[in-house]
Amino acid sequence: MAANPLQKYKAERDSSRALQMAEGGAPREKARAFVIQKHWATRLHYDFRLELEGAMKSWAVPKGPSYDPKDKRMAVHVEDHPMSYNTFEGQIPEGQYGAGKVIVWDEGTWRPMGDPLQGYQDGNLKFELHGRKLRGHWALIKIKSRHGKDNAWLLIKERDGLERPAAEFSVIDEFPDSVATLPSPEGAKTK
């Protein structure tokens, strides 16, 4: 693990021009945060973030999450983000890293299933989400790349009784908007 998990994040941004936070946020080991930010950058994608080791481990999910276990969504592991970034909504200016509009698409807490550090290191991270839009058991599974890159993962909904066929339900189509102004879901502690 990196000694300074935010080093890459800070190196890619001009702190004098960036709207996003460079640091901040307090760890919450008993109720770890998760957030998904819908990001209209070069291409629309969903930034999936899990609190771990004092930062937000982050994956860009081009097609967004799916409640269908058959949909194995590509999730590209990207730089860690500060926990204070979890509430960021706004427009990242042209010429800045990640330029484009960002909204908080989902938020809540997550509970690891097993040792989260070991799962992350092994590329087999299983967890339960308690969010406004995403609930239940999920997995992030690292895949081997033919091109020598080690940042390719899959985001998969596990079978737990909450899964739904893609032909019947698309969470990203049914709930496209920000959750920033919505009340917290029952049982989820987001603050």
Coordinates of N, CA and C in Angstrom, one line a residue:
M1 N 0.8 -1.2 0.0 CA 0.0 0.0 0.0 C 0.9 1.2 0.0
A2 N 0.4 2.3 -0.6 CA 1.2 3.5 -0.7 C 1.3 4.2 0.6
A3 N 2.4 4.8 0.9 CA 2.6 5.5 2.2 C 1.7 6.7 2.2
N4 N 1.6 7.4 1.1 CA 0.7 8.5 1.0 C -0.3 8.2 -0.1
P5 N -1.5 7.7 0.3 CA -2.4 7.3 -0.8 C -2.9 8.4 -1.7
L6 N -2.8 9.6 -1.3 CA -3.3 10.8 -2.1 C -2.2 11.4 -3.0
Q7 N -1.0 10.9 -3.0 CA 0.1 11.5 -3.7 C -0.3 11.6 -5.2
K8 N -0.8 10.5 -5.8 CA -1.1 10.5 -7.3 C -2.2 11.5 -7.5
Y9 N -3.2 11.5 -6.7 CA -4.4 12.4 -6.8 C -3.9 13.9 -6.8
K10 N -3.1 14.2 -5.9 CA -2.6 15.6 -5.8 C -1.7 16.0 -7.0
A11 N -0.9 15.0 -7.5 CA 0.1 15.3 -8.6 C -0.7 15.6 -9.9
E12 N -1.9 15.0 -10.0 CA -2.6 15.2 -11.3 C -3.5 16.4 -11.3
R13 N -3.5 17.2 -10.2 CA -4.4 18.4 -10.2 C -3.7 19.6 -9.8
D14 N -4.1 20.7 -10.4 CA -3.6 22.1 -10.1 C -4.4 22.6 -8.9
S15 N -3.8 22.5 -7.7 CA -4.6 22.9 -6.5 C -5.1 24.4 -6.5
S16 N -4.4 25.2 -7.3 CA -4.8 26.6 -7.4 C -6.1 26.8 -8.2
R17 N -6.4 25.8 -9.1 CA -7.5 26.0 -10.0 C -8.6 24.9 -9.8
A18 N -8.3 23.9 -9.1 CA -9.2 22.8 -8.9 C -10.3 23.1 -7.9
L19 N -11.5 22.7 -8.2 CA -12.7 22.9 -7.3 C -12.7 21.8 -6.3
Q20 N -12.2 20.6 -6.6 CA -12.3 19.5 -5.7 C -11.3 19.6 -4.5
M21 N -11.6 18.9 -3.5 CA -10.8 19.0 -2.3 C -9.6 18.1 -2.5
A22 N -8.4 18.6 -1.9 CA -7.2 17.9 -2.0 C -7.0 17.0 -0.8
E23 N -7.6 17.3 0.3 CA -7.4 16.5 1.5 C -8.7 16.6 2.4
G24 N -8.7 15.9 3.5 CA -9.7 16.1 4.5 C -10.7 14.9 4.6
G25 N -11.4 15.0 5.6 CA -12.4 13.9 5.9 C -11.8 13.0 7.0
A26 N -12.7 12.5 7.8 CA -12.3 11.7 8.9 C -12.7 10.2 8.6
P27 N -11.7 9.3 8.9 CA -12.1 7.9 8.7 C -13.2 7.4 9.6
R28 N -14.0 6.4 9.1 CA -15.1 5.9 9.8 C -15.1 4.4 9.8
E29 N -14.2 3.8 10.5 CA -14.0 2.4 10.5 C -15.2 1.5 10.7
K30 N -16.1 2.0 11.6 CA -17.3 1.2 12.0 C -18.4 1.3 11.0
A31 N -18.4 2.4 10.2 CA -19.4 2.6 9.2 C -18.7 3.3 8.0
R32 N -17.9 2.5 7.3 CA -17.1 3.0 6.2 C -18.0 3.6 5.1
A33 N -17.6 4.7 4.5 CA -18.4 5.4 3.5 C -18.2 4.7 2.1
F34 N -19.2 4.8 1.3 CA -19.0 4.6 -0.1 C -19.8 5.7 -0.8
V35 N -19.3 6.0 -2.0 CA -20.0 7.0 -2.8 C -19.8 6.6 -4.3
I36 N -20.8 7.0 -5.1 CA -20.7 6.8 -6.6 C -21.0 8.2 -7.1
Q37 N -20.0 8.7 -7.9 CA -20.2 10.0 -8.5 C -20.4 9.8 -10.0
K38 N -21.4 10.3 -10.6 CA -21.7 10.3 -12.0 C -20.9 11.4 -12.6
H39 N -20.0 11.1 -13.6 CA -19.0 12.1 -14.1 C -19.1 12.1 -15.6
W40 N -19.5 13.3 -16.1 CA -19.5 13.6 -17.5 C -18.1 14.2 -17.9
A41 N -17.1 13.3 -18.1 CA -15.8 13.8 -18.5 C -15.7 13.6 -20.0
T42 N -14.5 13.1 -20.4 CA -14.4 12.8 -21.9 C -15.5 11.8 -22.3
R43 N -15.8 10.9 -21.4 CA -17.0 10.0 -21.6 C -17.7 9.9 -20.3
L44 N -19.0 9.7 -20.3 CA -19.8 9.5 -19.1 C -19.3 8.2 -18.4
H45 N -19.1 8.3 -17.1 CA -18.8 7.1 -16.3 C -19.3 7.3 -14.9
Y46 N -19.2 6.3 -14.1 CA -19.5 6.3 -12.7 C -18.3 6.0 -11.9
D47 N -17.9 7.0 -11.0 CA -16.8 6.8 -10.1 C -17.2 6.1 -8.8
F48 N -16.9 4.9 -8.7 CA -17.2 4.0 -7.5 C -16.1 4.1 -6.5
R49 N -16.5 4.5 -5.3 CA -15.4 4.8 -4.3 C -15.8 4.1 -2.9
L50 N -14.8 3.4 -2.4 CA -15.0 2.7 -1.1 C -13.9 3.3 -0.1
E51 N -14.3 3.6 1.1 CA -13.4 4.1 2.1 C -12.6 2.9 2.6
L52 N -11.2 3.1 2.5 CA -10.3 2.1 3.0 C -9.0 2.7 3.2
E53 N -8.4 2.5 4.4 CA -7.0 3.0 4.7 C -7.0 4.5 4.7
G54 N -8.0 5.2 5.1 CA -8.0 6.6 5.2 C -8.2 7.4 3.9
A55 N -8.6 6.7 2.9 CA -8.8 7.3 1.6 C -10.0 6.6 0.9
M56 N -10.4 7.1 -0.2 CA -11.4 6.5 -1.0 C -10.8 5.7 -2.2
K57 N -10.7 4.4 -2.1 CA -10.3 3.6 -3.2 C -11.3 3.8 -4.3
S58 N -10.8 4.0 -5.5 CA -11.7 4.4 -6.6 C -11.6 3.6 -7.9
W59 N -12.7 3.4 -8.5 CA -12.8 2.7 -9.8 C -13.7 3.5 -10.7
A60 N -13.3 3.7 -12.0 CA -14.2 4.3 -13.0 C -15.0 3.1 -13.7
V61 N -16.3 3.2 -13.6 CA -17.2 2.2 -14.2 C -17.9 2.8 -15.3
P62 N -17.4 2.5 -16.6 CA -18.0 3.2 -17.8 C -19.5 3.0 -17.9
K63 N -20.0 1.8 -17.7 CA -21.5 1.5 -17.9 C -22.3 1.7 -16.7
G64 N -21.7 2.0 -15.6 CA -22.4 2.1 -14.3 C -22.8 0.7 -13.7
P65 N -23.2 0.7 -12.5 CA -23.5 -0.6 -11.8 C -24.8 -1.2 -12.4
S66 N -24.9 -2.5 -12.2 CA -26.1 -3.2 -12.6 C -26.5 -4.2 -11.5
Y67 N -27.8 -4.3 -11.3 CA -28.3 -5.3 -10.3 C -28.4 -6.7 -10.9
D68 N -28.0 -6.9 -12.2 CA -28.0 -8.2 -12.8 C -26.6 -8.9 -12.6
P69 N -26.5 -10.0 -11.9 CA -25.2 -10.7 -11.7 C -24.6 -11.1 -13.0
K70 N -25.3 -11.2 -14.1 CA -24.8 -11.6 -15.4 C -24.0 -10.4 -16.0
D71 N -24.3 -9.2 -15.6 CA -23.6 -8.0 -16.1 C -22.3 -7.8 -15.2
K72 N -21.2 -8.2 -15.8 CA -19.9 -8.0 -15.2 C -19.3 -6.6 -15.7
R73 N -19.5 -5.6 -14.9 CA -19.1 -4.2 -15.4 C -17.7 -4.0 -15.2
M74 N -17.0 -3.5 -16.3 CA -15.6 -3.1 -16.2 C -15.5 -2.0 -15.2
A75 N -14.5 -2.1 -14.4 CA -14.2 -1.1 -13.3 C -12.7 -0.9 -13.4
V76 N -12.3 0.3 -13.9 CA -10.9 0.6 -14.0 C -10.4 1.3 -12.7
H77 N -9.5 0.7 -12.1 CA -8.9 1.2 -10.8 C -8.2 2.5 -11.1
V78 N -8.5 3.5 -10.4 CA -7.8 4.8 -10.6 C -7.3 5.3 -9.2
E79 N -6.7 6.5 -9.2 CA -6.1 7.0 -8.0 C -7.0 7.1 -6.8
D80 N -6.5 6.9 -5.6 CA -7.3 7.2 -4.4 C -7.7 8.6 -4.4
H81 N -8.9 8.9 -3.8 CA -9.4 10.2 -3.6 C -9.6 10.5 -2.1
P82 N -9.5 11.8 -1.7 CA -9.7 12.1 -0.3 C -11.2 11.9 0.1
M83 N -11.4 11.6 1.4 CA -12.8 11.4 1.8 C -13.6 12.6 1.7
S84 N -13.0 13.8 1.8 CA -13.8 15.1 1.6 C -14.4 15.2 0.2
Y85 N -13.8 14.5 -0.7 CA -14.3 14.5 -2.1 C -15.7 13.9 -2.2
N86 N -16.1 13.1 -1.2 CA -17.4 12.4 -1.3 C -18.6 13.2 -1.5
T87 N -18.5 14.5 -1.1 CA -19.7 15.4 -1.3 C -19.6 16.3 -2.5
F88 N -18.5 16.2 -3.2 CA -18.3 17.1 -4.3 C -19.3 16.9 -5.5
E89 N -19.9 18.0 -5.8 CA -20.7 18.1 -7.0 C -20.4 19.4 -7.7
G90 N -20.3 19.5 -9.0 CA -19.9 20.7 -9.6 C -19.3 20.4 -11.0
Q91 N -18.8 21.5 -11.5 CA -18.1 21.5 -12.9 C -16.6 21.6 -12.7
I92 N -15.9 20.6 -13.1 CA -14.4 20.7 -13.1 C -14.1 21.4 -14.4
P93 N -13.3 22.5 -14.3 CA -13.1 23.4 -15.5 C -12.3 22.7 -16.6
E94 N -12.5 23.1 -17.8 CA -11.7 22.6 -19.0 C -10.2 22.9 -18.7
G95 N -9.4 21.9 -19.2 CA -8.0 22.0 -18.9 C -7.5 21.4 -17.6
Q96 N -8.5 21.1 -16.8 CA -8.2 20.4 -15.5 C -8.4 18.9 -15.6
Y97 N -7.6 18.2 -14.9 CA -7.8 16.7 -14.8 C -9.2 16.4 -14.5
G98 N -9.9 15.5 -15.3 CA -11.3 15.1 -15.1 C -12.3 16.2 -15.4
A99 N -12.0 17.1 -16.3 CA -12.9 18.2 -16.7 C -14.3 17.6 -17.0
G100 N -15.3 18.3 -16.5 CA -16.7 17.9 -16.7 C -17.5 18.0 -15.5
K101 N -18.8 17.7 -15.7 CA -19.8 17.8 -14.6 C -19.7 16.5 -13.7
V102 N -19.9 16.7 -12.4 CA -19.9 15.6 -11.4 C -21.1 15.8 -10.5
I103 N -21.8 14.7 -10.3 CA -22.9 14.7 -9.2 C -22.7 13.5 -8.3
V104 N -23.2 13.6 -7.1 CA -23.2 12.4 -6.2 C -24.5 11.6 -6.6
W105 N -24.2 10.5 -7.3 CA -25.2 9.6 -7.8 C -25.8 8.7 -6.7
D106 N -24.9 8.2 -5.8 CA -25.3 7.4 -4.7 C -24.3 7.5 -3.6
E107 N -24.8 7.2 -2.4 CA -23.9 7.3 -1.2 C -24.5 6.5 -0.1
G108 N -23.6 6.1 0.9 CA -24.1 5.3 2.0 C -22.9 4.7 2.7
T109 N -23.1 3.5 3.3 CA -22.0 2.9 4.0 C -21.8 1.5 3.3
W110 N -20.6 0.9 3.6 CA -20.4 -0.4 3.1 C -19.7 -1.2 4.3
R111 N -20.0 -2.5 4.2 CA -19.5 -3.5 5.2 C -18.7 -4.6 4.4
P112 N -17.4 -4.7 4.7 CA -16.6 -5.8 4.1 C -17.1 -7.1 4.5
M113 N -17.0 -8.1 3.6 CA -17.3 -9.5 3.8 C -15.9 -10.2 3.9
G114 N -15.4 -10.3 5.0 CA -14.0 -10.8 5.2 C -13.1 -9.6 5.4
D115 N -11.8 -9.8 5.4 CA -10.8 -8.8 5.6 C -10.7 -7.9 4.4
P116 N -11.1 -6.6 4.5 CA -11.1 -5.8 3.3 C -9.7 -5.5 2.7
L117 N -8.7 -5.4 3.6 CA -7.3 -5.1 3.1 C -6.8 -6.3 2.3
Q118 N -7.1 -7.5 2.8 CA -6.6 -8.7 2.1 C -7.4 -8.9 0.8
G119 N -8.7 -8.6 0.9 CA -9.5 -8.7 -0.4 C -9.1 -7.8 -1.4
Y120 N -8.7 -6.5 -1.0 CA -8.3 -5.5 -1.9 C -6.9 -5.9 -2.5
Q121 N -6.0 -6.4 -1.7 CA -4.7 -6.8 -2.1 C -4.8 -8.0 -3.1
D122 N -5.7 -8.9 -2.8 CA -5.8 -10.2 -3.6 C -6.6 -9.9 -4.8
G123 N -7.3 -8.8 -4.9 CA -8.1 -8.5 -6.1 C -9.4 -9.3 -6.0
N124 N -10.0 -9.5 -4.8 CA -11.2 -10.2 -4.7 C -11.9 -9.6 -3.4
L125 N -12.5 -8.4 -3.6 CA -13.1 -7.6 -2.6 C -14.6 -7.8 -2.6
K126 N -15.1 -8.4 -1.5 CA -16.6 -8.6 -1.4 C -17.1 -7.8 -0.3
F127 N -18.3 -7.3 -0.5 CA -18.8 -6.3 0.5 C -20.3 -6.2 0.3
E128 N -20.9 -5.6 1.3 CA -22.4 -5.3 1.3 C -22.5 -3.7 1.3
L129 N -23.4 -3.3 0.4 CA -23.7 -1.8 0.3 C -25.0 -1.5 1.0
H130 N -25.0 -0.3 1.7 CA -26.2 0.2 2.3 C -26.3 1.6 1.7
G131 N -26.9 1.8 0.5 CA -26.9 3.1 -0.1 C -28.4 3.5 -0.4
R132 N -28.5 4.6 -1.1 CA -29.8 5.1 -1.5 C -30.3 4.3 -2.7
K133 N -29.3 3.9 -3.6 CA -29.7 3.2 -4.8 C -29.2 1.8 -4.9
L134 N -28.0 1.6 -4.3 CA -27.4 0.3 -4.3 C -27.4 -0.3 -3.0
R135 N -27.9 -1.6 -2.9 CA -28.0 -2.3 -1.7 C -27.5 -3.8 -1.9
G136 N -27.2 -4.4 -0.9 CA -26.9 -5.8 -0.9 C -25.4 -6.2 -1.2
H137 N -25.2 -7.4 -1.6 CA -23.9 -7.9 -1.7 C -23.3 -7.7 -3.1
W138 N -22.1 -7.2 -3.2 CA -21.4 -6.9 -4.4 C -19.9 -7.4 -4.3
A139 N -19.3 -7.4 -5.5 CA -17.8 -7.8 -5.5 C -17.1 -7.0 -6.5
L140 N -15.9 -6.7 -6.2 CA -14.9 -6.1 -7.1 C -13.8 -7.2 -7.3
I141 N -13.7 -7.7 -8.6 CA -12.7 -8.8 -8.9 C -11.7 -8.3 -9.9
K142 N -10.5 -8.3 -9.5 CA -9.4 -7.9 -10.4 C -9.2 -9.0 -11.5
I143 N -9.0 -8.5 -12.8 CA -8.8 -9.4 -13.9 C -7.4 -9.2 -14.4
K144 N -6.9 -10.3 -15.0 CA -5.6 -10.2 -15.7 C -5.8 -9.6 -17.0
S145 N -4.9 -8.6 -17.3 CA -5.0 -8.0 -18.6 C -4.0 -8.6 -19.6
R146 N -4.4 -8.6 -20.9 CA -3.5 -9.1 -21.9 C -2.5 -8.1 -22.3
H147 N -2.7 -6.8 -21.8 CA -1.8 -5.7 -22.2 C -0.8 -5.4 -21.0
G148 N -0.8 -6.2 -20.0 CA 0.2 -5.9 -18.9 C -0.3 -4.9 -17.9
K149 N -1.5 -4.3 -18.0 CA -2.0 -3.3 -17.1 C -2.6 -4.1 -15.9
D150 N -2.5 -3.6 -14.7 CA -3.1 -4.3 -13.6 C -4.2 -3.4 -12.9
N151 N -4.9 -2.6 -13.7 CA -5.9 -1.8 -13.1 C -7.3 -2.2 -13.6
A152 N -7.5 -3.3 -14.2 CA -8.8 -3.8 -14.7 C -9.4 -4.7 -13.7
W153 N -10.6 -4.3 -13.3 CA -11.4 -5.0 -12.3 C -12.8 -5.2 -12.9
L154 N -13.7 -6.0 -12.3 CA -15.1 -6.1 -12.6 C -15.9 -5.8 -11.4
L155 N -17.0 -5.1 -11.6 CA -18.0 -4.8 -10.5 C -19.1 -5.7 -10.8
I156 N -19.5 -6.6 -9.8 CA -20.5 -7.6 -10.0 C -21.5 -7.6 -8.9
K157 N -22.8 -7.6 -9.2 CA -23.8 -7.8 -8.2 C -23.9 -9.3 -7.8
E158 N -23.8 -9.6 -6.6 CA -23.9 -11.0 -6.2 C -25.3 -11.4 -5.9
R159 N -25.6 -12.7 -6.0 CA -27.0 -13.2 -5.8 C -27.2 -13.2 -4.3
D160 N -28.2 -12.4 -3.9 CA -28.6 -12.2 -2.4 C -30.1 -12.0 -2.3
G161 N -30.8 -12.1 -3.3 CA -32.3 -11.9 -3.2 C -32.6 -10.5 -3.7
L162 N -31.6 -9.6 -3.8 CA -31.9 -8.2 -4.3 C -31.6 -8.0 -5.8
E163 N -30.9 -9.0 -6.4 CA -30.6 -8.9 -7.8 C -31.8 -8.8 -8.7
R164 N -31.6 -8.2 -9.9 CA -32.8 -8.1 -10.8 C -32.2 -8.2 -12.2
P165 N -33.0 -8.9 -13.1 CA -32.5 -9.0 -14.5 C -32.4 -7.6 -15.2
A166 N -31.4 -7.5 -16.0 CA -31.2 -6.2 -16.7 C -32.4 -5.9 -17.6
A167 N -33.0 -6.9 -18.2 CA -34.1 -6.6 -19.1 C -35.3 -6.0 -18.3
E168 N -35.4 -6.2 -17.0 CA -36.5 -5.7 -16.2 C -36.2 -4.4 -15.5
F169 N -34.9 -4.2 -15.2 CA -34.6 -3.1 -14.3 C -33.1 -2.6 -14.6
S170 N -33.0 -1.3 -14.8 CA -31.7 -0.6 -14.9 C -31.6 0.5 -13.9
V171 N -30.8 0.3 -12.9 CA -30.7 1.3 -11.8 C -30.2 2.7 -12.3
I172 N -29.3 2.7 -13.3 CA -28.8 3.9 -13.8 C -29.9 4.7 -14.6
D173 N -30.8 3.9 -15.3 CA -31.9 4.6 -16.0 C -33.0 5.0 -15.1
E174 N -33.4 4.1 -14.2 CA -34.5 4.4 -13.3 C -34.2 5.6 -12.3
F175 N -32.9 5.7 -11.9 CA -32.5 6.7 -10.9 C -31.3 7.5 -11.5
P176 N -31.5 8.4 -12.4 CA -30.3 9.1 -13.0 C -29.8 10.3 -12.3
D177 N -30.5 10.8 -11.3 CA -30.2 12.1 -10.7 C -29.3 12.0 -9.4
S178 N -28.9 13.1 -8.9 CA -28.1 13.3 -7.7 C -29.0 12.9 -6.5
V179 N -28.3 12.4 -5.5 CA -28.9 12.0 -4.2 C -28.6 13.1 -3.2
A180 N -27.9 14.1 -3.5 CA -27.4 15.1 -2.6 C -28.6 15.8 -1.8
T181 N -29.7 15.9 -2.4 CA -30.8 16.6 -1.7 C -31.9 15.6 -1.1
L182 N -31.6 14.3 -1.3 CA -32.6 13.3 -0.8 C -32.3 12.9 0.6
P183 N -33.3 12.5 1.4 CA -33.0 12.0 2.7 C -32.3 10.7 2.7
S184 N -31.5 10.4 3.8 CA -30.7 9.2 3.9 C -31.7 8.0 3.8
P185 N -31.2 6.9 3.2 CA -32.0 5.6 3.3 C -32.1 5.1 4.7
E186 N -33.2 4.4 4.9 CA -33.4 3.8 6.3 C -32.2 2.8 6.6
G187 N -31.6 3.0 7.7 CA -30.5 2.1 8.1 C -29.1 2.5 7.7
A188 N -29.0 3.5 6.8 CA -27.7 4.0 6.3 C -27.3 5.2 7.0
K189 N -26.1 5.2 7.6 CA -25.5 6.3 8.2 C -24.5 6.9 7.3
T190 N -24.7 8.1 6.8 CA -23.9 8.7 5.8 C -23.0 9.9 6.4
K191 N -23.3 10.3 7.6 CA -22.5 11.4 8.2 C -21.7 10.9 9.4

